[in-house]
Amino acid sequence: MAIEKPLFMKILSRTDIKVRLSVPTKKKRCFLNFQNQHKVEFKVKDDNGKDWVFCCSIRKKKGYRKPVLSKGWLPFVRCWKLEIGDGVRVYRMMDKDGKEYYRIEVIKRRDSPLIRNHDAEEPSALAVASYGDVEEEAYEVGGEFLMNA
């Protein structure tokens, strides 16, 4: 049986579905090891068992080093017919032999509760909240802020 560690969850914005996915990070740390490079490719398995190769990059210059998924991301968006307000969760997995890999889960908007962030440019964009090593998205339902686990 595989061991699963949630890495992040994100509700998708217009930029996420049209250009690139901005990866939520805790204190600008990414779950990937860039080994002094500005980009790294990694394989992700979706809920249908299909493998995808994404390129995650950060800017070469110091300053704003937020990681983004570019190569491979938009074909994934089109394949899954993702829309603004849909979500993705990314997990680090370890199989019984100790081999690590990543898994991505798609959460269609119709399957999730109403989401609202009063400070965001788009109604579906959310703030990132973190605790421990897991980053999650916060959302408001009925006046309460909840965390997707």
mmCIF file with all atom_site columns, C-alpha atoms in Angstrom:
data_model
loop_
_atom_site.group_PDB
_atom_site.id
_atom_site.type_symbol
_atom_site.label_atom_id
_atom_site.label_alt_id
_atom_site.label_comp_id
_atom_site.label_asym_id
_atom_site.label_entity_id
_atom_site.label_seq_id
_atom_site.pdbx_PDB_ins_code
_atom_site.Cartn_x
_atom_site.Cartn_y
_atom_site.Cartn_z
_atom_site.occupancy
_atom_site.B_iso_or_equiv
_atom_site.pdbx_formal_charge
_atom_site.auth_seq_id
_atom_site.auth_comp_id
_atom_site.auth_asym_id
_atom_site.auth_atom_id
_atom_site.pdbx_PDB_model_num
ATOM 1   C CA . MET A 1 1   ? 0.000   0.000  0.000   1.00 0.00 ? 1   MET A CA 1
ATOM 2   C CA . ALA A 1 2   ? 1.343   3.456  -0.938  1.00 0.00 ? 2   ALA A CA 1
ATOM 3   C CA . ILE A 1 3   ? 2.046   6.162  1.631   1.00 0.00 ? 3   ILE A CA 1
ATOM 4   C CA . GLU A 1 4   ? 0.547   9.515  0.642   1.00 0.00 ? 4   GLU A CA 1
ATOM 5   C CA . LYS A 1 5   ? 1.653   12.986 1.791   1.00 0.00 ? 5   LYS A CA 1
ATOM 6   C CA . PRO A 1 6   ? -0.406  15.999 0.643   1.00 0.00 ? 6   PRO A CA 1
ATOM 7   C CA . LEU A 1 7   ? 1.864   18.758 -0.711  1.00 0.00 ? 7   LEU A CA 1
ATOM 8   C CA . PHE A 1 8   ? -0.579  21.455 -1.797  1.00 0.00 ? 8   PHE A CA 1
ATOM 9   C CA . MET A 1 9   ? -4.111  22.164 -2.933  1.00 0.00 ? 9   MET A CA 1
ATOM 10  C CA . LYS A 1 10  ? -5.052  25.001 -5.238  1.00 0.00 ? 10  LYS A CA 1
ATOM 11  C CA . ILE A 1 11  ? -8.296  26.404 -6.595  1.00 0.00 ? 11  ILE A CA 1
ATOM 12  C CA . LEU A 1 12  ? -7.532  27.424 -10.170 1.00 0.00 ? 12  LEU A CA 1
ATOM 13  C CA . SER A 1 13  ? -7.562  31.028 -11.368 1.00 0.00 ? 13  SER A CA 1
ATOM 14  C CA . ARG A 1 14  ? -7.761  32.359 -14.920 1.00 0.00 ? 14  ARG A CA 1
ATOM 15  C CA . THR A 1 15  ? -3.940  32.451 -15.137 1.00 0.00 ? 15  THR A CA 1
ATOM 16  C CA . ASP A 1 16  ? -3.722  28.859 -13.870 1.00 0.00 ? 16  ASP A CA 1
ATOM 17  C CA . ILE A 1 17  ? -5.923  27.534 -16.679 1.00 0.00 ? 17  ILE A CA 1
ATOM 18  C CA . LYS A 1 18  ? -4.739  29.819 -19.513 1.00 0.00 ? 18  LYS A CA 1
ATOM 19  C CA . VAL A 1 19  ? -0.995  30.348 -18.909 1.00 0.00 ? 19  VAL A CA 1
ATOM 20  C CA . ARG A 1 20  ? 0.693   28.454 -16.030 1.00 0.00 ? 20  ARG A CA 1
ATOM 21  C CA . LEU A 1 21  ? -0.007  27.114 -12.556 1.00 0.00 ? 21  LEU A CA 1
ATOM 22  C CA . SER A 1 22  ? 1.400   29.224 -9.764  1.00 0.00 ? 22  SER A CA 1
ATOM 23  C CA . VAL A 1 23  ? 2.464   26.719 -7.093  1.00 0.00 ? 23  VAL A CA 1
ATOM 24  C CA . PRO A 1 24  ? 1.501   27.680 -3.527  1.00 0.00 ? 24  PRO A CA 1
ATOM 25  C CA . THR A 1 25  ? 4.631   27.694 -1.385  1.00 0.00 ? 25  THR A CA 1
ATOM 26  C CA . LYS A 1 26  ? 5.373   28.035 2.283   1.00 0.00 ? 26  LYS A CA 1
ATOM 27  C CA . LYS A 1 27  ? 7.876   30.862 2.683   1.00 0.00 ? 27  LYS A CA 1
ATOM 28  C CA . LYS A 1 28  ? 8.792   30.519 -1.031  1.00 0.00 ? 28  LYS A CA 1
ATOM 29  C CA . ARG A 1 29  ? 10.002  26.936 -0.541  1.00 0.00 ? 29  ARG A CA 1
ATOM 30  C CA . CYS A 1 30  ? 8.978   24.436 -3.155  1.00 0.00 ? 30  CYS A CA 1
ATOM 31  C CA . PHE A 1 31  ? 8.409   20.709 -2.664  1.00 0.00 ? 31  PHE A CA 1
ATOM 32  C CA . LEU A 1 32  ? 10.881  20.031 -5.505  1.00 0.00 ? 32  LEU A CA 1
ATOM 33  C CA . ASN A 1 33  ? 14.687  20.125 -5.300  1.00 0.00 ? 33  ASN A CA 1
ATOM 34  C CA . PHE A 1 34  ? 16.010  22.484 -7.974  1.00 0.00 ? 34  PHE A CA 1
ATOM 35  C CA . GLN A 1 35  ? 19.686  21.620 -7.253  1.00 0.00 ? 35  GLN A CA 1
ATOM 36  C CA . ASN A 1 36  ? 20.849  25.189 -8.029  1.00 0.00 ? 36  ASN A CA 1
ATOM 37  C CA . GLN A 1 37  ? 18.929  25.196 -11.336 1.00 0.00 ? 37  GLN A CA 1
ATOM 38  C CA . HIS A 1 38  ? 15.968  27.419 -12.244 1.00 0.00 ? 38  HIS A CA 1
ATOM 39  C CA . LYS A 1 39  ? 13.785  24.582 -13.564 1.00 0.00 ? 39  LYS A CA 1
ATOM 40  C CA . VAL A 1 40  ? 13.133  20.916 -12.995 1.00 0.00 ? 40  VAL A CA 1
ATOM 41  C CA . GLU A 1 41  ? 10.944  18.358 -14.757 1.00 0.00 ? 41  GLU A CA 1
ATOM 42  C CA . PHE A 1 42  ? 8.979   15.827 -12.741 1.00 0.00 ? 42  PHE A CA 1
ATOM 43  C CA . LYS A 1 43  ? 6.452   13.098 -13.458 1.00 0.00 ? 43  LYS A CA 1
ATOM 44  C CA . VAL A 1 44  ? 2.946   13.104 -11.995 1.00 0.00 ? 44  VAL A CA 1
ATOM 45  C CA . LYS A 1 45  ? 0.312   10.366 -12.168 1.00 0.00 ? 45  LYS A CA 1
ATOM 46  C CA . ASP A 1 46  ? -3.321  11.490 -12.512 1.00 0.00 ? 46  ASP A CA 1
ATOM 47  C CA . ASP A 1 47  ? -6.443  9.760  -11.163 1.00 0.00 ? 47  ASP A CA 1
ATOM 48  C CA . ASN A 1 48  ? -6.780  7.755  -14.397 1.00 0.00 ? 48  ASN A CA 1
ATOM 49  C CA . GLY A 1 49  ? -3.238  6.385  -14.022 1.00 0.00 ? 49  GLY A CA 1
ATOM 50  C CA . LYS A 1 50  ? -1.853  8.528  -16.855 1.00 0.00 ? 50  LYS A CA 1
ATOM 51  C CA . ASP A 1 51  ? 1.669   9.930  -16.415 1.00 0.00 ? 51  ASP A CA 1
ATOM 52  C CA . TRP A 1 52  ? 2.272   13.622 -17.089 1.00 0.00 ? 52  TRP A CA 1
ATOM 53  C CA . VAL A 1 53  ? 5.616   15.438 -17.199 1.00 0.00 ? 53  VAL A CA 1
ATOM 54  C CA . PHE A 1 54  ? 5.494   18.976 -15.829 1.00 0.00 ? 54  PHE A CA 1
ATOM 55  C CA . CYS A 1 55  ? 8.260   21.558 -15.838 1.00 0.00 ? 55  CYS A CA 1
ATOM 56  C CA . CYS A 1 56  ? 8.443   23.590 -12.639 1.00 0.00 ? 56  CYS A CA 1
ATOM 57  C CA . SER A 1 57  ? 10.536  26.742 -12.823 1.00 0.00 ? 57  SER A CA 1
ATOM 58  C CA . ILE A 1 58  ? 11.543  29.721 -10.743 1.00 0.00 ? 58  ILE A CA 1
ATOM 59  C CA . ARG A 1 59  ? 12.961  33.004 -11.945 1.00 0.00 ? 59  ARG A CA 1
ATOM 60  C CA . LYS A 1 60  ? 16.724  33.045 -12.380 1.00 0.00 ? 60  LYS A CA 1
ATOM 61  C CA . LYS A 1 61  ? 17.110  36.387 -10.632 1.00 0.00 ? 61  LYS A CA 1
ATOM 62  C CA . LYS A 1 62  ? 16.756  36.723 -6.879  1.00 0.00 ? 62  LYS A CA 1
ATOM 63  C CA . GLY A 1 63  ? 13.616  38.325 -5.567  1.00 0.00 ? 63  GLY A CA 1
ATOM 64  C CA . TYR A 1 64  ? 10.329  36.824 -6.663  1.00 0.00 ? 64  TYR A CA 1
ATOM 65  C CA . ARG A 1 65  ? 11.147  33.108 -6.818  1.00 0.00 ? 65  ARG A CA 1
ATOM 66  C CA . LYS A 1 66  ? 7.628   31.677 -6.756  1.00 0.00 ? 66  LYS A CA 1
ATOM 67  C CA . PRO A 1 67  ? 7.555   28.327 -8.600  1.00 0.00 ? 67  PRO A CA 1
ATOM 68  C CA . VAL A 1 68  ? 5.249   27.850 -11.582 1.00 0.00 ? 68  VAL A CA 1
ATOM 69  C CA . LEU A 1 69  ? 4.278   24.820 -13.670 1.00 0.00 ? 69  LEU A CA 1
ATOM 70  C CA . SER A 1 70  ? 4.559   25.518 -17.374 1.00 0.00 ? 70  SER A CA 1
ATOM 71  C CA . LYS A 1 71  ? 5.560   22.717 -19.786 1.00 0.00 ? 71  LYS A CA 1
ATOM 72  C CA . GLY A 1 72  ? 3.000   19.934 -19.666 1.00 0.00 ? 72  GLY A CA 1
ATOM 73  C CA . TRP A 1 73  ? 0.538   21.884 -17.520 1.00 0.00 ? 73  TRP A CA 1
ATOM 74  C CA . LEU A 1 74  ? -1.754  23.294 -20.254 1.00 0.00 ? 74  LEU A CA 1
ATOM 75  C CA . PRO A 1 75  ? -2.225  19.917 -21.997 1.00 0.00 ? 75  PRO A CA 1
ATOM 76  C CA . PHE A 1 76  ? -3.243  18.548 -18.580 1.00 0.00 ? 76  PHE A CA 1
ATOM 77  C CA . VAL A 1 77  ? -5.729  21.434 -18.176 1.00 0.00 ? 77  VAL A CA 1
ATOM 78  C CA . ARG A 1 78  ? -7.237  20.739 -21.610 1.00 0.00 ? 78  ARG A CA 1
ATOM 79  C CA . CYS A 1 79  ? -7.392  16.955 -21.086 1.00 0.00 ? 79  CYS A CA 1
ATOM 80  C CA . TRP A 1 80  ? -9.260  17.348 -17.791 1.00 0.00 ? 80  TRP A CA 1
ATOM 81  C CA . LYS A 1 81  ? -11.330 20.302 -19.105 1.00 0.00 ? 81  LYS A CA 1
ATOM 82  C CA . LEU A 1 82  ? -10.370 22.376 -16.066 1.00 0.00 ? 82  LEU A CA 1
ATOM 83  C CA . GLU A 1 83  ? -12.130 25.684 -15.462 1.00 0.00 ? 83  GLU A CA 1
ATOM 84  C CA . ILE A 1 84  ? -11.754 28.638 -13.122 1.00 0.00 ? 84  ILE A CA 1
ATOM 85  C CA . GLY A 1 85  ? -12.814 27.449 -9.681  1.00 0.00 ? 85  GLY A CA 1
ATOM 86  C CA . ASP A 1 86  ? -11.828 23.811 -10.209 1.00 0.00 ? 86  ASP A CA 1
ATOM 87  C CA . GLY A 1 87  ? -9.039  22.579 -7.972  1.00 0.00 ? 87  GLY A CA 1
ATOM 88  C CA . VAL A 1 88  ? -6.013  20.317 -7.930  1.00 0.00 ? 88  VAL A CA 1
ATOM 89  C CA . ARG A 1 89  ? -4.280  18.533 -5.087  1.00 0.00 ? 89  ARG A CA 1
ATOM 90  C CA . VAL A 1 90  ? -0.717  17.265 -5.423  1.00 0.00 ? 90  VAL A CA 1
ATOM 91  C CA . TYR A 1 91  ? 0.646   14.454 -3.259  1.00 0.00 ? 91  TYR A CA 1
ATOM 92  C CA . ARG A 1 92  ? 4.050   12.879 -2.730  1.00 0.00 ? 92  ARG A CA 1
ATOM 93  C CA . MET A 1 93  ? 3.598   9.129  -2.823  1.00 0.00 ? 93  MET A CA 1
ATOM 94  C CA . MET A 1 94  ? 5.833   6.278  -1.700  1.00 0.00 ? 94  MET A CA 1
ATOM 95  C CA . ASP A 1 95  ? 5.122   2.756  -2.870  1.00 0.00 ? 95  ASP A CA 1
ATOM 96  C CA . LYS A 1 96  ? 5.788   -0.386 -0.832  1.00 0.00 ? 96  LYS A CA 1
ATOM 97  C CA . ASP A 1 97  ? 9.301   -0.646 -2.344  1.00 0.00 ? 97  ASP A CA 1
ATOM 98  C CA . GLY A 1 98  ? 10.205  2.882  -1.175  1.00 0.00 ? 98  GLY A CA 1
ATOM 99  C CA . LYS A 1 99  ? 9.995   4.453  -4.633  1.00 0.00 ? 99  LYS A CA 1
ATOM 100 C CA . GLU A 1 100 ? 8.723   8.057  -4.564  1.00 0.00 ? 100 GLU A CA 1
ATOM 101 C CA . TYR A 1 101 ? 6.436   9.608  -7.140  1.00 0.00 ? 101 TYR A CA 1
ATOM 102 C CA . TYR A 1 102 ? 3.835   12.371 -7.358  1.00 0.00 ? 102 TYR A CA 1
ATOM 103 C CA . ARG A 1 103 ? 0.084   12.134 -7.814  1.00 0.00 ? 103 ARG A CA 1
ATOM 104 C CA . ILE A 1 104 ? -2.328  14.873 -8.911  1.00 0.00 ? 104 ILE A CA 1
ATOM 105 C CA . GLU A 1 105 ? -6.023  14.842 -8.076  1.00 0.00 ? 105 GLU A CA 1
ATOM 106 C CA . VAL A 1 106 ? -8.583  16.948 -9.960  1.00 0.00 ? 106 VAL A CA 1
ATOM 107 C CA . ILE A 1 107 ? -11.456 18.495 -8.009  1.00 0.00 ? 107 ILE A CA 1
ATOM 108 C CA . LYS A 1 108 ? -14.198 19.786 -10.281 1.00 0.00 ? 108 LYS A CA 1
ATOM 109 C CA . ARG A 1 109 ? -16.009 22.889 -9.041  1.00 0.00 ? 109 ARG A CA 1
ATOM 110 C CA . ARG A 1 110 ? -19.375 21.136 -9.099  1.00 0.00 ? 110 ARG A CA 1
ATOM 111 C CA . ASP A 1 111 ? -17.964 18.665 -6.525  1.00 0.00 ? 111 ASP A CA 1
ATOM 112 C CA . SER A 1 112 ? -16.703 21.338 -4.117  1.00 0.00 ? 112 SER A CA 1
ATOM 113 C CA . PRO A 1 113 ? -18.463 23.921 -1.908  1.00 0.00 ? 113 PRO A CA 1
ATOM 114 C CA . LEU A 1 114 ? -19.004 27.564 -2.847  1.00 0.00 ? 114 LEU A CA 1
ATOM 115 C CA . ILE A 1 115 ? -15.692 29.398 -2.697  1.00 0.00 ? 115 ILE A CA 1
ATOM 116 C CA . ARG A 1 116 ? -15.173 33.081 -2.098  1.00 0.00 ? 116 ARG A CA 1
ATOM 117 C CA . ASN A 1 117 ? -12.238 35.364 -1.280  1.00 0.00 ? 117 ASN A CA 1
ATOM 118 C CA . HIS A 1 118 ? -13.086 39.026 -0.862  1.00 0.00 ? 118 HIS A CA 1
ATOM 119 C CA . ASP A 1 119 ? -9.468  40.188 -1.411  1.00 0.00 ? 119 ASP A CA 1
ATOM 120 C CA . ALA A 1 120 ? -8.841  38.300 -4.676  1.00 0.00 ? 120 ALA A CA 1
ATOM 121 C CA . GLU A 1 121 ? -9.039  39.662 -8.216  1.00 0.00 ? 121 GLU A CA 1
ATOM 122 C CA . GLU A 1 122 ? -11.195 36.719 -9.288  1.00 0.00 ? 122 GLU A CA 1
ATOM 123 C CA . PRO A 1 123 ? -13.970 35.223 -7.166  1.00 0.00 ? 123 PRO A CA 1
ATOM 124 C CA . SER A 1 124 ? -12.473 31.741 -7.352  1.00 0.00 ? 124 SER A CA 1
ATOM 125 C CA . ALA A 1 125 ? -8.918  32.645 -6.337  1.00 0.00 ? 125 ALA A CA 1
ATOM 126 C CA . LEU A 1 126 ? -7.979  31.777 -2.766  1.00 0.00 ? 126 LEU A CA 1
ATOM 127 C CA . ALA A 1 127 ? -5.348  32.633 -0.225  1.00 0.00 ? 127 ALA A CA 1
ATOM 128 C CA . VAL A 1 128 ? -2.823  29.969 0.729   1.00 0.00 ? 128 VAL A CA 1
ATOM 129 C CA . ALA A 1 129 ? -2.629  28.898 4.343   1.00 0.00 ? 129 ALA A CA 1
ATOM 130 C CA . SER A 1 130 ? 0.016   26.635 5.796   1.00 0.00 ? 130 SER A CA 1
ATOM 131 C CA . TYR A 1 131 ? 0.631   24.614 8.908   1.00 0.00 ? 131 TYR A CA 1
ATOM 132 C CA . GLY A 1 132 ? 3.283   22.023 9.461   1.00 0.00 ? 132 GLY A CA 1
ATOM 133 C CA . ASP A 1 133 ? 4.663   20.782 6.158   1.00 0.00 ? 133 ASP A CA 1
ATOM 134 C CA . VAL A 1 134 ? 1.335   20.762 4.316   1.00 0.00 ? 134 VAL A CA 1
ATOM 135 C CA . GLU A 1 135 ? -0.032  23.731 2.401   1.00 0.00 ? 135 GLU A CA 1
ATOM 136 C CA . GLU A 1 136 ? -3.736  24.040 1.880   1.00 0.00 ? 136 GLU A CA 1
ATOM 137 C CA . GLU A 1 137 ? -6.231  26.472 0.485   1.00 0.00 ? 137 GLU A CA 1
ATOM 138 C CA . ALA A 1 138 ? -8.564  28.405 2.747   1.00 0.00 ? 138 ALA A CA 1
ATOM 139 C CA . TYR A 1 139 ? -12.123 29.060 1.725   1.00 0.00 ? 139 TYR A CA 1
ATOM 140 C CA . GLU A 1 140 ? -15.158 30.657 3.303   1.00 0.00 ? 140 GLU A CA 1
ATOM 141 C CA . VAL A 1 141 ? -18.473 28.883 3.744   1.00 0.00 ? 141 VAL A CA 1
ATOM 142 C CA . GLY A 1 142 ? -21.293 30.486 5.694   1.00 0.00 ? 142 GLY A CA 1
ATOM 143 C CA . GLY A 1 143 ? -18.968 33.030 7.312   1.00 0.00 ? 143 GLY A CA 1
ATOM 144 C CA . GLU A 1 144 ? -16.475 30.400 8.509   1.00 0.00 ? 144 GLU A CA 1
ATOM 145 C CA . PHE A 1 145 ? -13.006 29.866 7.054   1.00 0.00 ? 145 PHE A CA 1
ATOM 146 C CA . LEU A 1 146 ? -12.310 26.220 6.386   1.00 0.00 ? 146 LEU A CA 1
ATOM 147 C CA . MET A 1 147 ? -9.267  24.316 5.194   1.00 0.00 ? 147 MET A CA 1
ATOM 148 C CA . ASN A 1 148 ? -9.296  21.643 2.518   1.00 0.00 ? 148 ASN A CA 1
ATOM 149 C CA . ALA A 1 149 ? -7.351  18.720 3.932   1.00 0.00 ? 149 ALA A CA 1
#
